[in-house]
Amino acid sequence: KGEWLTGPIDLASRVTLHLEEGAKLLFTDDPADYPLVSTPHNGWICKLHKPLVEARDAEQGGITGKGLLTCRTERWWSPNFWKGDRSQLKERPHFILFWNCRDVLMDGFTVRESPRWTIHLYRCAGVTVRNLDVAAHGPNSDGIDIEHTRDVLLENCAFEQNDDAICFKAGRDAFGRQVGIPTENVKVRNCTISTGHTMFGFGSELSAGIRNVDIADCRVTGKVGNVFRFKTNPLRGGFVENVRIRNIKVADGGANVLNFTNTYFFDPKKVKGRELVPTRVSDIDIADVEVDKAERV
C-alpha cells in the first residue's frame, strides 16, 4: 500500500507485477527517464519513448491486483513543454506494452491516464484481460489495442477513453502484410464503455487480417462517437472476416451505430508508385443491438 514514484518497469518471463489494494504506482513524465526505443505503433515499428510498463519476448507473466497504475501527464500532453518542437509529441510512449509474449494475465487493477495508447498487445498469444478499470483522457489514448495477436479473452472490463475503447489491429500496409500474423480468436465479454471515440474499432491498421472475433454482452453507458467502426484504405490490404456481435446496449451511439470507412486517412495524390490492395470484409454478423439514440444507423 502507499504511493510509489517510479520510472519504466520491465517484466521478464514468469514475473507478475502485483498491485496490492491501496497501492498507487505513479510514473514520472520526464522524457529523460524513458529513452527512445523501437516500439510498435500505428501498424509499424517506430521510435517512441520507452513504455511505462513493458514485457518483451516473455511468457507466463502479467499484472494483477487491485491497486492503481497512473502517471504524471503534464509534460507528455503539453505542447508548451516541447518548446515549439511539436514533432516530439509523436514520440509519447504507450502505458502498457506486451510485445511477443505468451500466456499473459492482466487482472483486477485500475489505470488512470496514459501518455498515449493505454494497453497494447503486439504479436502475443494466449492473453487473458479481465476486471480492469481503465480511463485515459489525453491524445490518442486508446483503451486496449489488440494487434497481430491470437487467443485473447477480454472480459468484465470498464473503459473511459478519449479515443477508441477496444480496437483490433494487424499491421500497416506492406509492412503488416510482411509480418503476416493475423489478429484472431478474440472473445470480448461483459465490457462497459462509458465514453470513447469508438466502442469497437477494426483497423485502420489491419493489413495481416482480423478474423474470428466474438463480442457479446457489452454496453455503452454514456456517449461514443461510433459503436462499430471498420476503418481501412486502398493501401491496407488484409481482411476482416468472421466477426460475431451479440447483445449490445448503447445509451448514445453518437454519429454512427455501424460505420465502414474504406478511405481512412487516404490521399490519392500521395500514393504514386505504391501498391493499392483492397481490404476484403466478409461474414460480419451483428444482432440484438439496442441503441437509445444515434445520428445514423
Short mmCIF file of C-alpha atoms in Angstrom, two decimals:
data_model
loop_
_atom_site.label_atom_id
_atom_site.label_comp_id
_atom_site.label_asym_id
_atom_site.label_seq_id
_atom_site.Cartn_x
_atom_site.Cartn_y
_atom_site.Cartn_z
CA LYS A 1 0.00 0.00 0.00
CA GLY A 2 1.03 3.60 -0.43
CA GLU A 3 2.13 5.83 -3.30
CA TRP A 4 5.32 4.86 -5.15
CA LEU A 5 7.03 7.13 -7.68
CA THR A 6 8.81 5.24 -10.44
CA GLY A 7 10.22 5.28 -13.94
CA PRO A 8 9.76 2.49 -16.52
CA ILE A 9 9.27 -1.13 -15.44
CA ASP A 10 10.37 -4.16 -17.50
CA LEU A 11 8.71 -7.53 -16.89
CA ALA A 12 10.60 -10.76 -17.57
CA SER A 13 9.26 -14.28 -18.08
CA ARG A 14 7.40 -15.75 -15.11
CA VAL A 15 7.28 -12.36 -13.39
CA THR A 16 3.99 -10.78 -12.32
CA LEU A 17 3.67 -7.19 -11.16
CA HIS A 18 1.17 -7.48 -8.30
CA LEU A 19 -0.53 -4.33 -7.01
CA GLU A 20 -1.87 -4.67 -3.50
CA GLU A 21 -5.17 -2.95 -2.82
CA GLY A 22 -4.36 0.62 -1.80
CA ALA A 23 -1.13 0.71 -3.80
CA LYS A 24 -0.62 3.60 -6.23
CA LEU A 25 2.22 3.25 -8.70
CA LEU A 26 2.90 6.75 -10.08
CA PHE A 27 5.09 7.06 -13.19
CA THR A 28 7.10 10.20 -13.91
CA ASP A 29 6.53 12.28 -17.04
CA ASP A 30 10.17 13.25 -17.61
CA PRO A 31 11.17 12.02 -21.10
CA ALA A 32 14.74 11.61 -19.85
CA ASP A 33 13.50 8.67 -17.76
CA TYR A 34 12.21 6.91 -20.88
CA PRO A 35 14.83 6.59 -23.67
CA LEU A 36 13.74 6.43 -27.28
CA VAL A 37 13.41 2.79 -28.36
CA SER A 38 11.96 0.83 -31.27
CA THR A 39 8.28 0.31 -30.45
CA PRO A 40 5.27 -0.92 -32.42
CA HIS A 41 2.74 1.84 -33.04
CA ASN A 42 0.21 2.67 -35.75
CA GLY A 43 0.94 -0.59 -37.55
CA TRP A 44 4.72 -0.49 -37.87
CA ILE A 45 7.89 -0.13 -35.78
CA CYS A 46 8.95 3.41 -34.92
CA LYS A 47 10.91 5.34 -32.31
CA LEU A 48 8.93 6.27 -29.21
CA HIS A 49 9.85 6.87 -25.62
CA LYS A 50 10.04 3.59 -23.74
CA PRO A 51 6.67 2.28 -22.48
CA LEU A 52 5.94 2.82 -18.81
CA VAL A 53 5.42 -0.93 -18.33
CA GLU A 54 6.81 -3.35 -20.91
CA ALA A 55 7.21 -7.10 -21.35
CA ARG A 56 9.10 -8.23 -24.44
CA ASP A 57 9.75 -11.84 -25.51
CA ALA A 58 8.37 -13.06 -22.19
CA GLU A 59 5.96 -15.79 -21.09
CA GLN A 60 3.79 -16.67 -18.12
CA GLY A 61 3.63 -13.22 -16.54
CA GLY A 62 1.48 -10.13 -16.30
CA ILE A 63 -0.07 -7.56 -13.97
CA THR A 64 -2.55 -8.38 -11.20
CA GLY A 65 -4.04 -6.98 -8.01
CA LYS A 66 -6.47 -4.24 -7.03
CA GLY A 67 -4.04 -1.33 -7.00
CA LEU A 68 -3.66 1.67 -9.29
CA LEU A 69 -1.32 2.41 -12.18
CA THR A 70 -1.19 6.09 -13.10
CA CYS A 71 1.24 8.68 -14.42
CA ARG A 72 2.02 12.34 -14.42
CA THR A 73 0.87 13.73 -17.76
CA GLU A 74 1.56 17.47 -17.81
CA ARG A 75 4.71 17.22 -19.90
CA TRP A 76 3.55 14.30 -22.05
CA TRP A 77 0.42 16.18 -23.11
CA SER A 78 1.57 19.80 -23.20
CA PRO A 79 2.93 21.25 -26.47
CA ASN A 80 4.45 24.04 -24.39
CA PHE A 81 6.85 21.59 -22.77
CA TRP A 82 8.41 20.78 -26.15
CA LYS A 83 9.35 24.45 -26.70
CA GLY A 84 7.88 24.64 -30.15
CA ASP A 85 9.12 21.27 -31.40
CA ARG A 86 5.69 19.68 -31.56
CA SER A 87 7.06 16.80 -33.63
CA GLN A 88 8.33 15.30 -30.38
CA LEU A 89 4.73 14.87 -29.27
CA LYS A 90 4.65 11.96 -31.72
CA GLU A 91 7.22 10.18 -29.53
CA ARG A 92 4.95 9.88 -26.49
CA PRO A 93 5.07 6.35 -25.03
CA HIS A 94 2.43 3.71 -24.51
CA PHE A 95 1.50 2.94 -20.92
CA ILE A 96 1.49 -0.89 -21.04
CA LEU A 97 3.04 -2.89 -23.90
CA PHE A 98 3.28 -6.67 -24.17
CA TRP A 99 5.38 -7.49 -27.23
CA ASN A 100 5.87 -11.06 -28.45
CA CYS A 101 4.63 -12.57 -25.20
CA ARG A 102 2.79 -15.79 -24.38
CA ASP A 103 0.44 -16.75 -21.55
CA VAL A 104 -0.25 -13.24 -20.27
CA LEU A 105 -2.65 -12.37 -17.45
CA MET A 106 -3.88 -8.87 -16.61
CA ASP A 107 -6.45 -8.95 -13.84
CA GLY A 108 -8.08 -6.60 -11.37
CA PHE A 109 -6.10 -3.36 -11.47
CA THR A 110 -7.05 0.24 -12.31
CA VAL A 111 -5.37 2.53 -14.85
CA ARG A 112 -5.78 6.28 -14.80
CA GLU A 113 -4.41 8.40 -17.66
CA SER A 114 -1.77 7.47 -20.21
CA PRO A 115 0.74 9.31 -22.40
CA ARG A 116 -0.70 7.53 -25.49
CA TRP A 117 -2.32 4.10 -26.00
CA THR A 118 -3.12 2.57 -22.64
CA ILE A 119 -2.70 -1.19 -23.28
CA HIS A 120 -1.11 -2.61 -26.43
CA LEU A 121 -0.88 -6.34 -27.13
CA TYR A 122 1.52 -6.89 -30.05
CA ARG A 123 2.37 -10.32 -31.52
CA CYS A 124 1.14 -12.10 -28.40
CA ALA A 125 -0.62 -15.44 -27.90
CA GLY A 126 -2.76 -16.66 -25.05
CA VAL A 127 -3.85 -13.47 -23.26
CA THR A 128 -6.48 -13.00 -20.55
CA VAL A 129 -7.52 -9.46 -19.64
CA ARG A 130 -10.27 -9.18 -17.04
CA ASN A 131 -11.70 -6.98 -14.30
CA LEU A 132 -9.78 -3.86 -15.34
CA ASP A 133 -10.92 -0.26 -14.80
CA VAL A 134 -9.28 1.88 -17.49
CA ALA A 135 -9.69 5.63 -18.04
CA ALA A 136 -7.46 7.96 -20.07
CA HIS A 137 -8.36 11.38 -21.45
CA GLY A 138 -5.24 12.54 -23.30
CA PRO A 139 -4.49 12.50 -27.05
CA ASN A 140 -4.53 9.08 -28.78
CA SER A 141 -5.49 7.40 -25.52
CA ASP A 142 -6.99 4.13 -26.81
CA GLY A 143 -8.13 1.73 -24.10
CA ILE A 144 -6.76 -1.55 -25.48
CA ASP A 145 -5.27 -2.32 -28.91
CA ILE A 146 -5.01 -5.98 -29.91
CA GLU A 147 -2.57 -6.36 -32.82
CA HIS A 148 -1.04 -9.41 -34.54
CA THR A 149 -2.32 -11.32 -31.51
CA ARG A 150 -4.31 -14.53 -31.11
CA ASP A 151 -6.28 -16.38 -28.48
CA VAL A 152 -7.45 -13.46 -26.34
CA LEU A 153 -10.18 -13.27 -23.70
CA LEU A 154 -11.22 -9.75 -22.67
CA GLU A 155 -13.96 -9.71 -20.05
CA ASN A 156 -15.54 -7.69 -17.26
CA CYS A 157 -13.57 -4.51 -18.03
CA ALA A 158 -14.60 -0.84 -17.97
CA PHE A 159 -13.22 1.82 -20.33
CA GLU A 160 -13.46 5.60 -20.43
CA GLN A 161 -11.31 6.91 -23.27
CA ASN A 162 -10.57 9.97 -25.36
CA ASP A 163 -10.03 7.69 -28.37
CA ASP A 164 -11.11 4.15 -29.33
CA ALA A 165 -12.04 1.98 -26.38
CA ILE A 166 -11.41 -1.53 -27.79
CA CYS A 167 -9.54 -1.79 -31.09
CA PHE A 168 -8.46 -4.73 -33.24
CA LYS A 169 -5.43 -4.20 -35.49
CA ALA A 170 -3.00 -6.21 -37.64
CA GLY A 171 -0.21 -4.07 -39.05
CA ARG A 172 0.01 -1.40 -41.69
CA ASP A 173 0.30 -1.67 -45.47
CA ALA A 174 3.22 -3.68 -46.93
CA PHE A 175 4.92 -3.94 -43.52
CA GLY A 176 1.86 -5.51 -41.93
CA ARG A 177 1.41 -7.93 -44.80
CA GLN A 178 5.07 -8.93 -44.49
CA VAL A 179 4.63 -9.64 -40.77
CA GLY A 180 1.73 -11.82 -41.85
CA ILE A 181 0.33 -12.55 -38.37
CA PRO A 182 -3.44 -12.00 -38.21
CA THR A 183 -5.31 -10.98 -35.11
CA GLU A 184 -7.59 -13.94 -34.49
CA ASN A 185 -9.63 -15.89 -31.98
CA VAL A 186 -10.61 -12.99 -29.74
CA LYS A 187 -13.53 -13.12 -27.31
CA VAL A 188 -14.90 -9.98 -25.64
CA ARG A 189 -17.46 -10.42 -22.87
CA ASN A 190 -19.33 -8.13 -20.49
CA CYS A 191 -17.35 -4.93 -21.01
CA THR A 192 -18.61 -1.41 -20.32
CA ILE A 193 -17.59 1.72 -22.22
CA SER A 194 -18.71 4.98 -20.63
CA THR A 195 -17.18 7.28 -23.27
CA GLY A 196 -14.89 6.93 -26.26
CA HIS A 197 -14.37 7.83 -29.90
CA THR A 198 -15.37 4.29 -30.91
CA MET A 199 -16.72 1.42 -28.86
CA PHE A 200 -15.27 -1.35 -31.08
CA GLY A 201 -12.79 -0.37 -33.81
CA PHE A 202 -11.41 -2.64 -36.54
CA GLY A 203 -8.30 -1.10 -38.11
CA SER A 204 -7.30 1.07 -39.62
CA GLU A 205 -4.09 -0.97 -39.42
CA LEU A 206 -5.34 -4.44 -40.47
CA SER A 207 -3.01 -5.49 -43.28
CA ALA A 208 -2.33 -9.01 -41.95
CA GLY A 209 -6.04 -9.59 -41.35
CA ILE A 210 -8.52 -9.85 -38.48
CA ARG A 211 -10.72 -12.91 -38.05
CA ASN A 212 -12.75 -14.90 -35.55
CA VAL A 213 -13.80 -12.09 -33.23
CA ASP A 214 -16.73 -12.85 -30.91
CA ILE A 215 -18.24 -9.96 -28.92
CA ALA A 216 -21.18 -10.30 -26.54
CA ASP A 217 -22.98 -8.67 -23.62
CA CYS A 218 -21.33 -5.24 -23.73
CA ARG A 219 -22.73 -1.75 -23.21
CA VAL A 220 -22.17 1.97 -23.59
CA THR A 221 -23.43 3.88 -20.58
CA GLY A 222 -22.57 7.38 -21.84
CA LYS A 223 -21.71 8.55 -25.35
CA VAL A 224 -19.36 7.21 -28.02
CA GLY A 225 -18.62 8.69 -31.43
CA ASN A 226 -19.23 5.35 -33.18
CA VAL A 227 -20.45 2.00 -31.92
CA PHE A 228 -18.85 -0.34 -34.51
CA ARG A 229 -16.31 1.15 -36.91
CA PHE A 230 -14.40 -0.68 -39.65
CA LYS A 231 -11.52 1.51 -40.89
CA THR A 232 -9.28 0.82 -43.88
CA ASN A 233 -7.96 2.40 -47.09
CA PRO A 234 -6.70 1.23 -50.51
CA LEU A 235 -3.13 0.73 -49.22
CA ARG A 236 -4.00 -1.61 -46.38
CA GLY A 237 -4.99 -4.90 -47.98
CA GLY A 238 -5.73 -7.59 -45.43
CA PHE A 239 -9.19 -8.73 -44.44
CA VAL A 240 -11.82 -8.70 -41.73
CA GLU A 241 -13.85 -11.91 -41.52
CA ASN A 242 -16.00 -13.98 -39.21
CA VAL A 243 -16.99 -11.30 -36.71
CA ARG A 244 -19.95 -12.14 -34.48
CA ILE A 245 -21.53 -9.47 -32.25
CA ARG A 246 -24.46 -10.10 -29.88
CA ASN A 247 -26.43 -8.33 -27.16
CA ILE A 248 -25.02 -4.79 -27.18
CA LYS A 249 -26.80 -1.96 -25.36
CA VAL A 250 -25.89 1.65 -26.11
CA ALA A 251 -27.15 4.83 -24.43
CA ASP A 252 -25.76 7.28 -27.03
CA GLY A 253 -24.16 5.97 -30.21
CA GLY A 254 -23.01 9.39 -31.37
CA ALA A 255 -22.56 9.75 -35.14
CA ASN A 256 -22.86 6.11 -36.24
CA VAL A 257 -24.01 2.76 -34.99
CA LEU A 258 -22.25 0.98 -37.85
CA ASN A 259 -19.58 2.70 -39.93
CA PHE A 260 -17.46 1.31 -42.77
CA THR A 261 -14.69 3.66 -43.95
CA ASN A 262 -12.54 2.48 -46.87
CA THR A 263 -10.68 5.79 -47.42
CA TYR A 264 -9.46 6.35 -43.86
CA PHE A 265 -6.59 8.91 -43.96
CA PHE A 266 -6.12 8.23 -47.68
CA ASP A 267 -4.78 10.88 -50.05
CA PRO A 268 -4.67 9.63 -53.66
CA LYS A 269 -2.18 12.40 -54.50
CA LYS A 270 0.43 10.82 -52.21
CA VAL A 271 0.37 7.18 -53.32
CA LYS A 272 2.27 7.31 -56.61
CA GLY A 273 4.23 4.10 -57.05
CA ARG A 274 2.66 2.36 -54.07
CA GLU A 275 0.69 -0.84 -54.35
CA LEU A 276 -3.07 -0.46 -53.96
CA VAL A 277 -4.59 -3.50 -52.28
CA PRO A 278 -8.27 -3.55 -51.29
CA THR A 279 -9.41 -4.93 -47.95
CA ARG A 280 -11.85 -7.84 -48.02
CA VAL A 281 -14.62 -7.61 -45.42
CA SER A 282 -16.94 -10.62 -45.08
CA ASP A 283 -19.11 -12.59 -42.66
CA ILE A 284 -19.94 -9.78 -40.25
CA ASP A 285 -22.87 -10.98 -38.13
CA ILE A 286 -24.44 -8.38 -35.82
CA ALA A 287 -27.66 -8.96 -33.88
CA ASP A 288 -29.51 -7.88 -30.74
CA VAL A 289 -28.15 -4.32 -30.62
CA GLU A 290 -30.22 -1.74 -28.74
CA VAL A 291 -29.31 1.94 -29.19
CA ASP A 292 -31.23 4.67 -27.39
CA LYS A 293 -30.10 7.35 -29.82
CA ALA A 294 -27.62 7.99 -32.63
CA GLU A 295 -27.36 10.33 -35.62
CA ARG A 296 -27.24 7.46 -38.13
CA VAL A 297 -27.56 3.69 -38.16
#
